């Protein structure tokens, strides 16, 4: 475990944002064709929203990328209000285009989630992190604490992400794509939020595991 002083931590945060913007400059172009093959559980987690078709609620996705999840949510819930936050403008451009045809109230912010988004609230009923937290290193604990503060009492957090692999080559491969896969997220989620559902699943006969977490403040 690397430990940073405050100054180093701030520098690392800026580096993380720059890494993401660089990485997704190209990856945004192939993202929607390729990720279905390994970002498992995204459809399943959307079934955990716990609202009816006509309900009005507000959902914020942190690291919404190309809008894969927000578009599905908009399709199913015509009255939902959507907030998409992402540090990569290339990814957000695609999300905005994709969601143009949806009638929902929606807003996108090209910002890193954290202090820069303190001005936003109006609290969401649900915060969704879908395959973003494992890429937000080293500041993921700060993001979870912010999500906790941003939710009202009874608000929900939904997380789907990589968990672990027994194959070092696989972890290194994902490390090259800026993903940290160390079982580090679930314990912190379980500490901060009241777990409603917490499940680890296996992909490709055990090459890696991913987890689904639904929690309440
Ligand atoms: C693997 S993609 C997931 C996209 C989408 N949630 C999905 O499930 O398809 C990770 C996203 O997190 C975004 N991201 C990374 N660091 C971030 C940060 N500090 N704040 C906000 N978004 C961030 C990236 O730009 C990228 O679009």
PDB file of C-alpha atoms and ligand atoms in Angstrom:
ATOM      1  CA  UNK A   1       0.000   0.000   0.000  1.00  0.00           C
ATOM      2  CA  UNK A   2       1.526   3.339  -1.091  1.00  0.00           C
ATOM      3  CA  UNK A   3       1.102   6.233   1.343  1.00  0.00           C
ATOM      4  CA  UNK A   4       1.136   9.865   0.206  1.00  0.00           C
ATOM      5  CA  UNK A   5       1.455  13.174   1.996  1.00  0.00           C
ATOM      6  CA  UNK A   6      -1.146  15.852   1.101  1.00  0.00           C
ATOM      7  CA  UNK A   7       0.908  17.496  -1.603  1.00  0.00           C
ATOM      8  CA  UNK A   8       1.767  14.156  -3.276  1.00  0.00           C
ATOM      9  CA  UNK A   9      -1.860  13.100  -3.029  1.00  0.00           C
ATOM     10  CA  UNK A  10      -3.006  16.241  -4.860  1.00  0.00           C
ATOM     11  CA  UNK A  11      -0.392  15.658  -7.561  1.00  0.00           C
ATOM     12  CA  UNK A  12      -1.497  12.015  -7.941  1.00  0.00           C
ATOM     13  CA  UNK A  13      -5.125  13.108  -8.315  1.00  0.00           C
ATOM     14  CA  UNK A  14      -4.275  15.469 -11.137  1.00  0.00           C
ATOM     15  CA  UNK A  15      -2.171  12.733 -12.752  1.00  0.00           C
ATOM     16  CA  UNK A  16      -5.070  10.298 -12.529  1.00  0.00           C
ATOM     17  CA  UNK A  17      -7.355  12.745 -14.337  1.00  0.00           C
ATOM     18  CA  UNK A  18      -4.755  13.367 -17.035  1.00  0.00           C
ATOM     19  CA  UNK A  19      -4.227   9.611 -17.463  1.00  0.00           C
ATOM     20  CA  UNK A  20      -7.962   9.088 -17.954  1.00  0.00           C
ATOM     21  CA  UNK A  21      -8.285  11.891 -20.490  1.00  0.00           C
ATOM     22  CA  UNK A  22      -5.303  10.531 -22.460  1.00  0.00           C
ATOM     23  CA  UNK A  23      -6.463   6.912 -22.255  1.00  0.00           C
ATOM     24  CA  UNK A  24     -10.036   7.636 -23.370  1.00  0.00           C
ATOM     25  CA  UNK A  25      -9.012   9.946 -26.219  1.00  0.00           C
ATOM     26  CA  UNK A  26      -8.627   6.793 -28.328  1.00  0.00           C
ATOM     27  CA  UNK A  27     -10.582   4.244 -26.238  1.00  0.00           C
ATOM     28  CA  UNK A  28     -13.767   6.342 -26.465  1.00  0.00           C
ATOM     29  CA  UNK A  29     -13.847   5.517 -30.214  1.00  0.00           C
ATOM     30  CA  UNK A  30     -13.980   1.752 -29.652  1.00  0.00           C
ATOM     31  CA  UNK A  31     -15.575   1.687 -26.196  1.00  0.00           C
ATOM     32  CA  UNK A  32     -19.144   0.728 -27.061  1.00  0.00           C
ATOM     33  CA  UNK A  33     -18.087  -2.053 -29.452  1.00  0.00           C
ATOM     34  CA  UNK A  34     -15.660  -3.717 -27.084  1.00  0.00           C
ATOM     35  CA  UNK A  35     -16.749  -3.453 -23.445  1.00  0.00           C
ATOM     36  CA  UNK A  36     -19.748  -5.799 -23.657  1.00  0.00           C
ATOM     37  CA  UNK A  37     -17.230  -8.651 -23.636  1.00  0.00           C
ATOM     38  CA  UNK A  38     -15.880  -7.964 -20.146  1.00  0.00           C
ATOM     39  CA  UNK A  39     -17.768  -5.285 -18.204  1.00  0.00           C
ATOM     40  CA  UNK A  40     -20.231  -7.814 -16.811  1.00  0.00           C
ATOM     41  CA  UNK A  41     -23.137  -7.112 -14.481  1.00  0.00           C
ATOM     42  CA  UNK A  42     -24.071  -3.683 -15.839  1.00  0.00           C
ATOM     43  CA  UNK A  43     -27.514  -4.839 -16.945  1.00  0.00           C
ATOM     44  CA  UNK A  44     -28.044  -6.683 -13.664  1.00  0.00           C
ATOM     45  CA  UNK A  45     -27.228  -3.709 -11.470  1.00  0.00           C
ATOM     46  CA  UNK A  46     -29.753  -1.538 -13.283  1.00  0.00           C
ATOM     47  CA  UNK A  47     -32.441  -3.975 -12.149  1.00  0.00           C
ATOM     48  CA  UNK A  48     -31.637  -2.954  -8.556  1.00  0.00           C
ATOM     49  CA  UNK A  49     -32.776   0.642  -8.895  1.00  0.00           C
ATOM     50  CA  UNK A  50     -35.960  -0.187  -6.984  1.00  0.00           C
ATOM     51  CA  UNK A  51     -38.256   2.283  -8.740  1.00  0.00           C
ATOM     52  CA  UNK A  52     -41.358   1.820 -10.886  1.00  0.00           C
ATOM     53  CA  UNK A  53     -41.486   2.763 -14.534  1.00  0.00           C
ATOM     54  CA  UNK A  54     -43.316   6.083 -13.978  1.00  0.00           C
ATOM     55  CA  UNK A  55     -41.549   7.164 -10.754  1.00  0.00           C
ATOM     56  CA  UNK A  56     -39.692  10.447 -10.577  1.00  0.00           C
ATOM     57  CA  UNK A  57     -36.220  10.228  -9.109  1.00  0.00           C
ATOM     58  CA  UNK A  58     -32.769  11.634  -9.639  1.00  0.00           C
ATOM     59  CA  UNK A  59     -29.741   9.495 -10.409  1.00  0.00           C
ATOM     60  CA  UNK A  60     -26.117  10.536 -10.718  1.00  0.00           C
ATOM     61  CA  UNK A  61     -23.557   8.318 -12.405  1.00  0.00           C
ATOM     62  CA  UNK A  62     -19.945   9.032 -11.522  1.00  0.00           C
ATOM     63  CA  UNK A  63     -17.709   8.115 -14.461  1.00  0.00           C
ATOM     64  CA  UNK A  64     -20.699   7.734 -16.770  1.00  0.00           C
ATOM     65  CA  UNK A  65     -18.431   7.319 -19.808  1.00  0.00           C
ATOM     66  CA  UNK A  66     -20.307   6.972 -23.103  1.00  0.00           C
ATOM     67  CA  UNK A  67     -23.691   6.858 -21.338  1.00  0.00           C
ATOM     68  CA  UNK A  68     -24.261   3.108 -21.667  1.00  0.00           C
ATOM     69  CA  UNK A  69     -26.064   2.956 -18.304  1.00  0.00           C
ATOM     70  CA  UNK A  70     -27.754   6.359 -18.389  1.00  0.00           C
ATOM     71  CA  UNK A  71     -29.271   5.609 -21.781  1.00  0.00           C
ATOM     72  CA  UNK A  72     -30.755   2.331 -20.541  1.00  0.00           C
ATOM     73  CA  UNK A  73     -32.103   4.044 -17.449  1.00  0.00           C
ATOM     74  CA  UNK A  74     -33.636   6.839 -19.559  1.00  0.00           C
ATOM     75  CA  UNK A  75     -35.289   4.283 -21.831  1.00  0.00           C
ATOM     76  CA  UNK A  76     -36.894   2.464 -18.919  1.00  0.00           C
ATOM     77  CA  UNK A  77     -37.759   5.462 -16.724  1.00  0.00           C
ATOM     78  CA  UNK A  78     -39.115   8.398 -18.741  1.00  0.00           C
ATOM     79  CA  UNK A  79     -39.392  10.637 -15.647  1.00  0.00           C
ATOM     80  CA  UNK A  80     -35.957  10.076 -14.174  1.00  0.00           C
ATOM     81  CA  UNK A  81     -33.580  13.010 -13.934  1.00  0.00           C
ATOM     82  CA  UNK A  82     -30.024  12.128 -14.987  1.00  0.00           C
ATOM     83  CA  UNK A  83     -26.710  13.609 -13.919  1.00  0.00           C
ATOM     84  CA  UNK A  84     -23.568  12.328 -15.648  1.00  0.00           C
ATOM     85  CA  UNK A  85     -20.114  13.205 -14.368  1.00  0.00           C
ATOM     86  CA  UNK A  86     -16.954  12.211 -16.180  1.00  0.00           C
ATOM     87  CA  UNK A  87     -13.456  13.545 -16.374  1.00  0.00           C
ATOM     88  CA  UNK A  88     -13.072  12.601 -20.072  1.00  0.00           C
ATOM     89  CA  UNK A  89     -14.685  15.029 -22.488  1.00  0.00           C
ATOM     90  CA  UNK A  90     -14.290  12.475 -25.300  1.00  0.00           C
ATOM     91  CA  UNK A  91     -16.446   9.987 -23.413  1.00  0.00           C
ATOM     92  CA  UNK A  92     -19.005  12.610 -22.405  1.00  0.00           C
ATOM     93  CA  UNK A  93     -19.420  13.834 -25.985  1.00  0.00           C
ATOM     94  CA  UNK A  94     -20.614  10.348 -26.957  1.00  0.00           C
ATOM     95  CA  UNK A  95     -22.935  10.179 -23.937  1.00  0.00           C
ATOM     96  CA  UNK A  96     -24.513  13.518 -24.791  1.00  0.00           C
ATOM     97  CA  UNK A  97     -25.097  12.467 -28.407  1.00  0.00           C
ATOM     98  CA  UNK A  98     -26.549   9.123 -27.331  1.00  0.00           C
ATOM     99  CA  UNK A  99     -28.969  10.702 -24.867  1.00  0.00           C
ATOM    100  CA  UNK A 100     -30.084  13.571 -27.078  1.00  0.00           C
ATOM    101  CA  UNK A 101     -33.119  11.623 -28.260  1.00  0.00           C
ATOM    102  CA  UNK A 102     -34.285  10.911 -24.686  1.00  0.00           C
ATOM    103  CA  UNK A 103     -36.830  13.317 -23.238  1.00  0.00           C
ATOM    104  CA  UNK A 104     -35.522  13.059 -19.669  1.00  0.00           C
ATOM    105  CA  UNK A 105     -34.144  16.036 -17.827  1.00  0.00           C
ATOM    106  CA  UNK A 106     -30.352  15.548 -17.950  1.00  0.00           C
ATOM    107  CA  UNK A 107     -27.098  17.325 -17.313  1.00  0.00           C
ATOM    108  CA  UNK A 108     -23.467  16.328 -17.953  1.00  0.00           C
ATOM    109  CA  UNK A 109     -20.437  17.679 -16.137  1.00  0.00           C
ATOM    110  CA  UNK A 110     -16.929  17.250 -17.592  1.00  0.00           C
ATOM    111  CA  UNK A 111     -15.313  17.182 -14.157  1.00  0.00           C
ATOM    112  CA  UNK A 112     -13.579  14.847 -11.738  1.00  0.00           C
ATOM    113  CA  UNK A 113     -15.974  13.864  -8.959  1.00  0.00           C
ATOM    114  CA  UNK A 114     -14.791  15.364  -5.659  1.00  0.00           C
ATOM    115  CA  UNK A 115     -14.335  18.922  -4.446  1.00  0.00           C
ATOM    116  CA  UNK A 116     -14.803  20.195  -8.018  1.00  0.00           C
ATOM    117  CA  UNK A 117     -18.395  18.970  -7.978  1.00  0.00           C
ATOM    118  CA  UNK A 118     -19.328  20.416  -4.556  1.00  0.00           C
ATOM    119  CA  UNK A 119     -21.364  23.140  -6.257  1.00  0.00           C
ATOM    120  CA  UNK A 120     -23.782  20.631  -7.845  1.00  0.00           C
ATOM    121  CA  UNK A 121     -26.290  19.670  -5.194  1.00  0.00           C
ATOM    122  CA  UNK A 122     -29.593  19.136  -5.156  1.00  0.00           C
ATOM    123  CA  UNK A 123     -28.959  15.602  -3.853  1.00  0.00           C
ATOM    124  CA  UNK A 124     -29.522  12.529  -6.024  1.00  0.00           C
ATOM    125  CA  UNK A 125     -31.656   9.606  -4.773  1.00  0.00           C
ATOM    126  CA  UNK A 126     -29.133   7.180  -6.227  1.00  0.00           C
ATOM    127  CA  UNK A 127     -25.425   7.339  -7.035  1.00  0.00           C
ATOM    128  CA  UNK A 128     -24.111   4.788  -9.514  1.00  0.00           C
ATOM    129  CA  UNK A 129     -20.472   3.800 -10.004  1.00  0.00           C
ATOM    130  CA  UNK A 130     -20.123   1.340 -12.876  1.00  0.00           C
ATOM    131  CA  UNK A 131     -16.553   0.205 -13.561  1.00  0.00           C
ATOM    132  CA  UNK A 132     -15.191   3.618 -12.622  1.00  0.00           C
ATOM    133  CA  UNK A 133     -13.954   3.242  -9.027  1.00  0.00           C
ATOM    134  CA  UNK A 134     -11.224   0.684  -9.836  1.00  0.00           C
ATOM    135  CA  UNK A 135      -9.753   3.299 -12.212  1.00  0.00           C
ATOM    136  CA  UNK A 136      -9.791   6.167  -9.709  1.00  0.00           C
ATOM    137  CA  UNK A 137      -6.516   5.677  -7.878  1.00  0.00           C
ATOM    138  CA  UNK A 138      -5.403   6.741  -5.371  1.00  0.00           C
ATOM    139  CA  UNK A 139      -8.431   8.906  -4.505  1.00  0.00           C
ATOM    140  CA  UNK A 140     -11.236   6.296  -4.533  1.00  0.00           C
ATOM    141  CA  UNK A 141     -11.768   6.476  -0.706  1.00  0.00           C
ATOM    142  CA  UNK A 142     -12.334  10.220  -0.999  1.00  0.00           C
ATOM    143  CA  UNK A 143     -14.961   9.621  -3.694  1.00  0.00           C
ATOM    144  CA  UNK A 144     -16.830   7.115  -1.568  1.00  0.00           C
ATOM    145  CA  UNK A 145     -16.900   9.529   1.350  1.00  0.00           C
ATOM    146  CA  UNK A 146     -18.153  12.271  -0.940  1.00  0.00           C
ATOM    147  CA  UNK A 147     -20.866   9.941  -2.277  1.00  0.00           C
ATOM    148  CA  UNK A 148     -21.876   9.268   1.322  1.00  0.00           C
ATOM    149  CA  UNK A 149     -22.150  13.019   2.032  1.00  0.00           C
ATOM    150  CA  UNK A 150     -24.010  13.707  -1.224  1.00  0.00           C
ATOM    151  CA  UNK A 151     -26.737  11.135  -0.585  1.00  0.00           C
ATOM    152  CA  UNK A 152     -29.763  11.933   1.583  1.00  0.00           C
ATOM    153  CA  UNK A 153     -30.720   9.562   4.430  1.00  0.00           C
ATOM    154  CA  UNK A 154     -32.155   6.454   2.766  1.00  0.00           C
ATOM    155  CA  UNK A 155     -30.387   7.280  -0.539  1.00  0.00           C
ATOM    156  CA  UNK A 156     -28.771   4.371  -2.358  1.00  0.00           C
ATOM    157  CA  UNK A 157     -25.371   3.642  -3.816  1.00  0.00           C
ATOM    158  CA  UNK A 158     -25.039   1.055  -6.602  1.00  0.00           C
ATOM    159  CA  UNK A 159     -21.603  -0.228  -7.566  1.00  0.00           C
ATOM    160  CA  UNK A 160     -20.524  -2.765 -10.152  1.00  0.00           C
ATOM    161  CA  UNK A 161     -16.794  -3.284 -10.676  1.00  0.00           C
ATOM    162  CA  UNK A 162     -13.825  -5.640 -10.876  1.00  0.00           C
ATOM    163  CA  UNK A 163     -12.970  -7.447  -7.644  1.00  0.00           C
ATOM    164  CA  UNK A 164      -9.973  -9.768  -7.972  1.00  0.00           C
ATOM    165  CA  UNK A 165      -8.199 -12.404 -10.030  1.00  0.00           C
ATOM    166  CA  UNK A 166      -5.994 -15.306  -8.988  1.00  0.00           C
ATOM    167  CA  UNK A 167      -3.916 -14.689 -12.139  1.00  0.00           C
ATOM    168  CA  UNK A 168      -1.198 -12.113 -11.732  1.00  0.00           C
ATOM    169  CA  UNK A 169      -0.874 -11.776 -15.533  1.00  0.00           C
ATOM    170  CA  UNK A 170      -4.515 -10.727 -15.708  1.00  0.00           C
ATOM    171  CA  UNK A 171      -4.152  -8.134 -12.943  1.00  0.00           C
ATOM    172  CA  UNK A 172      -1.070  -6.746 -14.687  1.00  0.00           C
ATOM    173  CA  UNK A 173      -2.929  -6.653 -17.990  1.00  0.00           C
ATOM    174  CA  UNK A 174      -5.741  -4.629 -16.403  1.00  0.00           C
ATOM    175  CA  UNK A 175      -3.147  -2.531 -14.578  1.00  0.00           C
ATOM    176  CA  UNK A 176      -1.896  -1.490 -18.029  1.00  0.00           C
ATOM    177  CA  UNK A 177      -5.438  -0.228 -18.601  1.00  0.00           C
ATOM    178  CA  UNK A 178      -5.318   1.705 -15.291  1.00  0.00           C
ATOM    179  CA  UNK A 179      -7.528  -0.731 -13.367  1.00  0.00           C
ATOM    180  CA  UNK A 180      -6.642  -1.719  -9.789  1.00  0.00           C
ATOM    181  CA  UNK A 181      -8.060  -5.103  -8.858  1.00  0.00           C
ATOM    182  CA  UNK A 182      -7.224  -5.799  -5.213  1.00  0.00           C
ATOM    183  CA  UNK A 183     -10.495  -6.543  -3.361  1.00  0.00           C
ATOM    184  CA  UNK A 184     -10.060  -3.060  -1.958  1.00  0.00           C
ATOM    185  CA  UNK A 185     -13.526  -1.591  -2.660  1.00  0.00           C
ATOM    186  CA  UNK A 186     -16.041  -3.947  -1.035  1.00  0.00           C
ATOM    187  CA  UNK A 187     -14.813  -3.624   2.583  1.00  0.00           C
ATOM    188  CA  UNK A 188     -14.941   0.165   2.418  1.00  0.00           C
ATOM    189  CA  UNK A 189     -18.398   0.132   0.812  1.00  0.00           C
ATOM    190  CA  UNK A 190     -19.641  -2.248   3.496  1.00  0.00           C
ATOM    191  CA  UNK A 191     -18.178  -0.016   6.210  1.00  0.00           C
ATOM    192  CA  UNK A 192     -19.728   3.211   4.926  1.00  0.00           C
ATOM    193  CA  UNK A 193     -23.154   2.024   3.736  1.00  0.00           C
ATOM    194  CA  UNK A 194     -25.783  -0.388   5.036  1.00  0.00           C
ATOM    195  CA  UNK A 195     -25.470  -3.318   2.623  1.00  0.00           C
ATOM    196  CA  UNK A 196     -28.671  -4.367   0.851  1.00  0.00           C
ATOM    197  CA  UNK A 197     -26.919  -6.692  -1.566  1.00  0.00           C
ATOM    198  CA  UNK A 198     -23.258  -7.576  -1.804  1.00  0.00           C
ATOM    199  CA  UNK A 199     -22.266 -10.267  -4.249  1.00  0.00           C
ATOM    200  CA  UNK A 200     -19.070 -11.503  -5.915  1.00  0.00           C
ATOM    201  CA  UNK A 201     -19.425 -13.217  -9.314  1.00  0.00           C
ATOM    202  CA  UNK A 202     -17.036 -15.120 -11.474  1.00  0.00           C
ATOM    203  CA  UNK A 203     -16.213 -14.311 -15.125  1.00  0.00           C
ATOM    204  CA  UNK A 204     -14.904 -16.690 -17.797  1.00  0.00           C
ATOM    205  CA  UNK A 205     -14.826 -19.710 -15.455  1.00  0.00           C
ATOM    206  CA  UNK A 206     -12.856 -17.931 -12.761  1.00  0.00           C
ATOM    207  CA  UNK A 207     -10.343 -15.832 -14.708  1.00  0.00           C
ATOM    208  CA  UNK A 208     -11.530 -12.887 -12.638  1.00  0.00           C
ATOM    209  CA  UNK A 209     -14.271 -11.870 -10.230  1.00  0.00           C
ATOM    210  CA  UNK A 210     -16.437  -8.804 -10.288  1.00  0.00           C
ATOM    211  CA  UNK A 211     -18.756  -7.558  -7.564  1.00  0.00           C
ATOM    212  CA  UNK A 212     -22.145  -5.959  -7.248  1.00  0.00           C
ATOM    213  CA  UNK A 213     -22.936  -3.801  -4.240  1.00  0.00           C
ATOM    214  CA  UNK A 214     -26.189  -2.070  -3.338  1.00  0.00           C
ATOM    215  CA  UNK A 215     -26.078  -0.019  -0.158  1.00  0.00           C
ATOM    216  CA  UNK A 216     -28.128   2.537   1.686  1.00  0.00           C
ATOM    217  CA  UNK A 217     -27.087   5.588   3.671  1.00  0.00           C
TER     218      UNK A 217
HETATM  219  C1  LIG B   1     -14.543   1.916 -17.607  1.00  0.00           C
HETATM  220  S1  LIG B   1     -15.312   3.487 -17.865  1.00  0.00           S
HETATM  221  C2  LIG B   1     -16.970   3.161 -17.290  1.00  0.00           C
HETATM  222  C3  LIG B   1     -17.990   3.960 -18.054  1.00  0.00           C
HETATM  223  C4  LIG B   1     -19.457   3.611 -17.703  1.00  0.00           C
HETATM  224  N1  LIG B   1     -19.704   3.826 -16.314  1.00  0.00           N
HETATM  225  C5  LIG B   1     -19.790   2.194 -18.083  1.00  0.00           C
HETATM  226  O1  LIG B   1     -20.173   1.397 -17.221  1.00  0.00           O
HETATM  227  O2  LIG B   1     -19.695   1.880 -19.292  1.00  0.00           O
HETATM  228  C6  LIG B   1     -14.654   4.493 -16.536  1.00  0.00           C
HETATM  229  C7  LIG B   1     -15.050   5.959 -16.658  1.00  0.00           C
HETATM  230  O3  LIG B   1     -14.684   6.641 -15.443  1.00  0.00           O
HETATM  231  C8  LIG B   1     -14.237   7.949 -15.800  1.00  0.00           C
HETATM  232  N2  LIG B   1     -13.412   8.507 -14.718  1.00  0.00           N
HETATM  233  C9  LIG B   1     -12.155   8.141 -14.370  1.00  0.00           C
HETATM  234  N3  LIG B   1     -11.706   8.889 -13.364  1.00  0.00           N
HETATM  235  C10 LIG B   1     -12.690   9.768 -13.040  1.00  0.00           C
HETATM  236  C11 LIG B   1     -12.813  10.801 -12.054  1.00  0.00           C
HETATM  237  N4  LIG B   1     -11.823  11.072 -11.207  1.00  0.00           N
HETATM  238  N5  LIG B   1     -13.991  11.486 -11.995  1.00  0.00           N
HETATM  239  C12 LIG B   1     -15.008  11.193 -12.868  1.00  0.00           C
HETATM  240  N6  LIG B   1     -14.918  10.246 -13.826  1.00  0.00           N
HETATM  241  C13 LIG B   1     -13.787   9.536 -13.910  1.00  0.00           C
HETATM  242  C14 LIG B   1     -13.441   7.698 -17.073  1.00  0.00           C
HETATM  243  O4  LIG B   1     -13.191   8.877 -17.804  1.00  0.00           O
HETATM  244  C15 LIG B   1     -14.330   6.694 -17.798  1.00  0.00           C
HETATM  245  O5  LIG B   1     -15.244   7.307 -18.649  1.00  0.00           O
END
